[in-house]
Amino acid sequence: MTQTTINDAEIAKFTAMAEEWWDPKGKFKPLHKFSPVRLAYIRDHLLTRFGRDGGAMRPFEGLTILDVGCGGGLLCEPLARLGATVTGIDAAERNITIARLHAEQSGLDIDYQTTTSEALAAKGKKYDMVLNMEVVEHVDNVPLYMKSCADLVKPGGLMLTATLNRTARAYALAIIGAERVLRWLPVGTHDWNKFLTPDEIKALLTRNGLKVTGETGVVYHPLADEWRASRDMGVNYMIMAERPL
């Protein structure tokens, strides 16, 4: 097993699409549609965990958030607007270039870096929340990746992992449906063999000193054209964990 999380082939895929990160009708349209339910879940847990006022304009002032595999910054920007001190990292340099440019145009101060979770962990960095969103299925050496992400969480801090379940239904919907039929994503974006089950993710979280505190499925409602939280974790799901004080 490699001693790095970098998968060159996966990086090449996303580098090729980098120019379209902020086009809501482009190749990242599914992530634009996906963002509201993810942000709501993140916001609710941050408010509860850190006792913040949900009615405040910038409720996350003073909190540090790391987005691992941030891409063009689709989650970094709204969290920065809510007051958080945000760091976004990605192994694809082109993604970071696009993210920096868009943040500058938006008047947002976000620390974007072309680096990896294991490199930051080696420097002893710690954050109030680490976002591990749709990345674990694209890396090499999953145990190293999950350990490095967990190591970046402060005592009392949170980590949210979002990924795809390794089920027949996930293959049918996420690969055959989303990639080959609906063309929501370029063919080859996902490899079903690299999907992880919720139990596998929970085992990795627990092994690295985190405690699972919440989980939810995320399903698409075609009539409303939106994603919603659900008890159904058979395809897309998110798991929240905390590092005990």
GROMACS .gro file of C-alpha atoms in nm:
model
  245
    1MET     CA    1   0.000   0.000   0.000
    2THR     CA    2   0.131   0.346  -0.088
    3GLN     CA    3   0.249   0.584   0.185
    4THR     CA    4   0.062   0.873   0.029
    5THR     CA    5  -0.305   0.943  -0.024
    6ILE     CA    6  -0.247   1.093  -0.369
    7ASN     CA    7  -0.395   0.905  -0.663
    8ASP     CA    8  -0.255   1.067  -0.977
    9ALA     CA    9  -0.529   0.933  -1.204
   10GLU     CA   10  -0.802   1.076  -0.978
   11ILE     CA   11  -0.627   1.414  -0.962
   12ALA     CA   12  -0.605   1.421  -1.341
   13LYS     CA   13  -0.982   1.364  -1.369
   14PHE     CA   14  -1.068   1.665  -1.155
   15THR     CA   15  -0.793   1.885  -1.299
   16ALA     CA   16  -0.948   1.831  -1.644
   17MET     CA   17  -1.280   1.966  -1.514
   18ALA     CA   18  -1.140   2.245  -1.293
   19GLU     CA   19  -1.257   2.535  -1.509
   20GLU     CA   20  -1.620   2.432  -1.449
   21TRP     CA   21  -1.623   2.434  -1.067
   22TRP     CA   22  -1.838   2.746  -1.041
   23ASP     CA   23  -2.068   2.675  -1.336
   24PRO     CA   24  -2.397   2.555  -1.179
   25LYS     CA   25  -2.495   2.400  -1.513
   26GLY     CA   26  -2.155   2.244  -1.585
   27LYS     CA   27  -1.989   1.917  -1.488
   28PHE     CA   28  -2.017   1.999  -1.117
   29LYS     CA   29  -2.392   2.067  -1.133
   30PRO     CA   30  -2.459   1.770  -0.897
   31LEU     CA   31  -2.237   1.923  -0.629
   32HIS     CA   32  -2.412   2.260  -0.663
   33LYS     CA   33  -2.742   2.079  -0.607
   34PHE     CA   34  -2.590   1.879  -0.324
   35SER     CA   35  -2.442   2.176  -0.134
   36PRO     CA   36  -2.757   2.304   0.047
   37VAL     CA   37  -2.825   1.976   0.233
   38ARG     CA   38  -2.457   1.939   0.321
   39LEU     CA   39  -2.432   2.295   0.448
   40ALA     CA   40  -2.747   2.259   0.656
   41TYR     CA   41  -2.607   1.946   0.822
   42ILE     CA   42  -2.272   2.113   0.889
   43ARG     CA   43  -2.438   2.428   1.024
   44ASP     CA   44  -2.672   2.242   1.260
   45HIS     CA   45  -2.392   2.036   1.412
   46LEU     CA   46  -2.158   2.332   1.451
   47LEU     CA   47  -2.427   2.538   1.622
   48THR     CA   48  -2.503   2.256   1.864
   49ARG     CA   49  -2.146   2.147   1.933
   50PHE     CA   50  -2.008   2.496   1.994
   51GLY     CA   51  -2.321   2.657   2.142
   52ARG     CA   52  -2.353   2.922   1.874
   53ASP     CA   53  -2.652   3.147   1.797
   54GLY     CA   54  -2.815   3.039   1.472
   55GLY     CA   55  -2.971   3.383   1.434
   56ALA     CA   56  -2.636   3.562   1.422
   57MET     CA   57  -2.499   3.694   1.093
   58ARG     CA   58  -2.161   3.525   1.151
   59PRO     CA   59  -2.227   3.246   1.402
   60PHE     CA   60  -1.899   3.066   1.339
   61GLU     CA   61  -1.668   3.359   1.419
   62GLY     CA   62  -1.351   3.223   1.580
   63LEU     CA   63  -1.400   2.863   1.463
   64THR     CA   64  -1.143   2.701   1.233
   65ILE     CA   65  -1.264   2.472   0.954
   66LEU     CA   66  -1.055   2.261   0.717
   67ASP     CA   67  -1.205   2.133   0.389
   68VAL     CA   68  -0.996   1.840   0.262
   69GLY     CA   69  -1.022   1.800  -0.115
   70CYS     CA   70  -1.195   2.136  -0.141
   71GLY     CA   71  -1.203   2.149  -0.520
   72GLY     CA   72  -1.312   2.495  -0.632
   73GLY     CA   73  -1.430   2.597  -0.285
   74LEU     CA   74  -1.803   2.527  -0.305
   75LEU     CA   75  -1.824   2.462   0.071
   76CYS     CA   76  -1.539   2.691   0.179
   77GLU     CA   77  -1.703   3.012   0.060
   78PRO     CA   78  -2.041   2.987   0.240
   79LEU     CA   79  -1.866   2.878   0.562
   80ALA     CA   80  -1.633   3.178   0.538
   81ARG     CA   81  -1.937   3.403   0.495
   82LEU     CA   82  -2.074   3.257   0.819
   83GLY     CA   83  -1.763   3.380   0.998
   84ALA     CA   84  -1.542   3.072   1.012
   85THR     CA   85  -1.168   3.086   0.949
   86VAL     CA   86  -1.151   2.846   0.655
   87THR     CA   87  -0.862   2.650   0.508
   88GLY     CA   88  -0.918   2.457   0.186
   89ILE     CA   89  -0.667   2.200   0.060
   90ASP     CA   90  -0.653   1.998  -0.258
   91ALA     CA   91  -0.385   1.786  -0.423
   92ALA     CA   92  -0.479   1.928  -0.766
   93GLU     CA   93  -0.304   2.262  -0.811
   94ARG     CA   94  -0.550   2.378  -1.079
   95ASN     CA   95  -0.841   2.339  -0.837
   96ILE     CA   96  -0.664   2.561  -0.583
   97THR     CA   97  -0.591   2.824  -0.849
   98ILE     CA   98  -0.961   2.837  -0.944
   99ALA     CA   99  -1.067   2.846  -0.577
  100ARG     CA  100  -0.830   3.134  -0.494
  101LEU     CA  101  -0.946   3.337  -0.791
  102HIS     CA  102  -1.315   3.293  -0.710
  103ALA     CA  103  -1.263   3.377  -0.342
  104GLU     CA  104  -1.075   3.692  -0.438
  105GLN     CA  105  -1.355   3.793  -0.674
  106SER     CA  106  -1.603   3.727  -0.393
  107GLY     CA  107  -1.408   3.935  -0.141
  108LEU     CA  108  -1.343   3.636   0.088
  109ASP     CA  109  -1.027   3.559   0.283
  110ILE     CA  110  -0.976   3.181   0.257
  111ASP     CA  111  -0.646   3.001   0.303
  112TYR     CA  112  -0.617   2.771   0.001
  113GLN     CA  113  -0.321   2.534  -0.021
  114THR     CA  114  -0.206   2.269  -0.268
  115THR     CA  115  -0.126   1.997  -0.015
  116THR     CA  116  -0.257   1.679   0.146
  117SER     CA  117  -0.414   1.585   0.477
  118GLU     CA  118  -0.109   1.382   0.580
  119ALA     CA  119   0.123   1.676   0.510
  120LEU     CA  120  -0.085   1.907   0.732
  121ALA     CA  121  -0.110   1.642   1.003
  122ALA     CA  122   0.269   1.604   0.998
  123LYS     CA  123   0.293   1.977   1.077
  124GLY     CA  124   0.070   1.930   1.381
  125LYS     CA  125  -0.219   2.140   1.248
  126LYS     CA  126  -0.554   2.117   1.431
  127TYR     CA  127  -0.903   2.245   1.345
  128ASP     CA  128  -1.242   2.278   1.512
  129MET     CA  129  -1.399   2.095   1.218
  130VAL     CA  130  -1.257   1.885   0.937
  131LEU     CA  131  -1.468   1.827   0.627
  132ASN     CA  132  -1.397   1.503   0.443
  133MET     CA  133  -1.655   1.531   0.166
  134GLU     CA  134  -1.670   1.292  -0.129
  135VAL     CA  135  -1.293   1.242  -0.114
  136VAL     CA  136  -1.228   0.906   0.052
  137GLU     CA  137  -1.349   0.718  -0.258
  138HIS     CA  138  -1.084   0.896  -0.470
  139VAL     CA  139  -0.766   0.848  -0.262
  140ASP     CA  140  -0.497   0.587  -0.232
  141ASN     CA  141  -0.426   0.430   0.110
  142VAL     CA  142  -0.762   0.489   0.275
  143PRO     CA  143  -0.639   0.401   0.629
  144LEU     CA  144  -0.363   0.664   0.604
  145TYR     CA  145  -0.607   0.918   0.467
  146MET     CA  146  -0.865   0.867   0.742
  147LYS     CA  147  -0.596   0.870   1.012
  148SER     CA  148  -0.449   1.196   0.884
  149CYS     CA  149  -0.793   1.360   0.869
  150ALA     CA  150  -0.874   1.242   1.222
  151ASP     CA  151  -0.538   1.368   1.349
  152LEU     CA  152  -0.632   1.716   1.227
  153VAL     CA  153  -0.936   1.738   1.459
  154LYS     CA  154  -0.890   1.935   1.783
  155PRO     CA  155  -1.008   1.786   2.114
  156GLY     CA  156  -1.379   1.868   2.121
  157GLY     CA  157  -1.379   1.918   1.744
  158LEU     CA  158  -1.582   1.754   1.468
  159MET     CA  159  -1.519   1.563   1.147
  160LEU     CA  160  -1.782   1.505   0.880
  161THR     CA  161  -1.726   1.228   0.626
  162ALA     CA  162  -1.949   1.208   0.319
  163THR     CA  163  -1.918   0.935   0.060
  164LEU     CA  164  -2.100   0.663  -0.137
  165ASN     CA  165  -2.205   0.324  -0.003
  166ARG     CA  166  -2.075   0.009  -0.170
  167THR     CA  167  -2.413  -0.137  -0.262
  168ALA     CA  168  -2.571  -0.264  -0.581
  169ARG     CA  169  -2.811   0.031  -0.565
  170ALA     CA  170  -2.520   0.276  -0.545
  171TYR     CA  171  -2.369   0.117  -0.854
  172ALA     CA  172  -2.700   0.143  -1.038
  173LEU     CA  173  -2.773   0.504  -0.938
  174ALA     CA  174  -2.432   0.670  -0.898
  175ILE     CA  175  -2.248   0.504  -1.185
  176ILE     CA  176  -2.496   0.369  -1.440
  177GLY     CA  177  -2.761   0.635  -1.373
  178ALA     CA  178  -2.561   0.950  -1.289
  179GLU     CA  179  -2.266   0.889  -1.522
  180ARG     CA  180  -2.389   0.680  -1.815
  181VAL     CA  181  -2.759   0.764  -1.847
  182LEU     CA  182  -2.821   1.111  -1.703
  183ARG     CA  183  -2.465   1.231  -1.775
  184TRP     CA  184  -2.460   1.428  -1.450
  185LEU     CA  185  -2.092   1.335  -1.420
  186PRO     CA  186  -1.828   1.231  -1.674
  187VAL     CA  187  -1.809   0.855  -1.726
  188GLY     CA  188  -1.537   0.712  -1.503
  189THR     CA  189  -1.572   0.969  -1.224
  190HIS     CA  190  -1.636   0.691  -0.971
  191ASP     CA  191  -1.506   0.339  -0.915
  192TRP     CA  192  -1.763   0.128  -0.726
  193ASN     CA  193  -1.487  -0.089  -0.584
  194LYS     CA  194  -1.352   0.212  -0.394
  195PHE     CA  195  -1.684   0.293  -0.225
  196LEU     CA  196  -1.695   0.228   0.152
  197THR     CA  197  -1.983   0.113   0.366
  198PRO     CA  198  -2.097   0.313   0.672
  199ASP     CA  199  -1.963   0.038   0.899
  200GLU     CA  200  -1.621   0.061   0.735
  201ILE     CA  201  -1.613   0.439   0.780
  202LYS     CA  202  -1.726   0.410   1.144
  203ALA     CA  203  -1.454   0.153   1.213
  204LEU     CA  204  -1.190   0.386   1.070
  205LEU     CA  205  -1.322   0.679   1.274
  206THR     CA  206  -1.329   0.480   1.595
  207ARG     CA  207  -0.984   0.334   1.534
  208ASN     CA  208  -0.846   0.688   1.514
  209GLY     CA  209  -0.995   0.812   1.839
  210LEU     CA  210  -1.318   0.970   1.717
  211LYS     CA  211  -1.669   0.903   1.843
  212VAL     CA  212  -1.958   0.878   1.594
  213THR     CA  213  -2.232   1.125   1.693
  214GLY     CA  214  -2.462   1.135   1.391
  215GLU     CA  215  -2.535   0.986   1.052
  216THR     CA  216  -2.773   1.051   0.766
  217GLY     CA  217  -2.843   0.938   0.416
  218VAL     CA  218  -2.891   1.188   0.135
  219VAL     CA  219  -3.140   1.116  -0.144
  220TYR     CA  220  -3.244   1.295  -0.460
  221HIS     CA  221  -3.607   1.402  -0.505
  222PRO     CA  222  -3.659   1.444  -0.881
  223LEU     CA  223  -3.993   1.627  -0.864
  224ALA     CA  224  -3.845   1.896  -0.639
  225ASP     CA  225  -3.503   1.871  -0.813
  226GLU     CA  226  -3.324   1.874  -0.479
  227TRP     CA  227  -3.131   1.655  -0.237
  228ARG     CA  228  -3.268   1.591   0.112
  229ALA     CA  229  -3.151   1.423   0.430
  230SER     CA  230  -3.297   1.074   0.472
  231ARG     CA  231  -3.276   0.759   0.683
  232ASP     CA  232  -3.181   0.577   0.362
  233MET     CA  233  -2.800   0.541   0.360
  234GLY     CA  234  -2.796   0.294   0.072
  235VAL     CA  235  -2.632   0.534  -0.176
  236ASN     CA  236  -2.509   0.872  -0.047
  237TYR     CA  237  -2.447   0.920   0.323
  238MET     CA  238  -2.273   1.142   0.579
  239ILE     CA  239  -2.127   1.048   0.919
  240MET     CA  240  -2.044   1.302   1.191
  241ALA     CA  241  -1.782   1.226   1.455
  242GLU     CA  242  -1.615   1.418   1.737
  243ARG     CA  243  -1.285   1.396   1.919
  244PRO     CA  244  -1.360   1.374   2.291
  245LEU     CA  245  -1.215   1.645   2.515
   0.00000   0.00000   0.00000
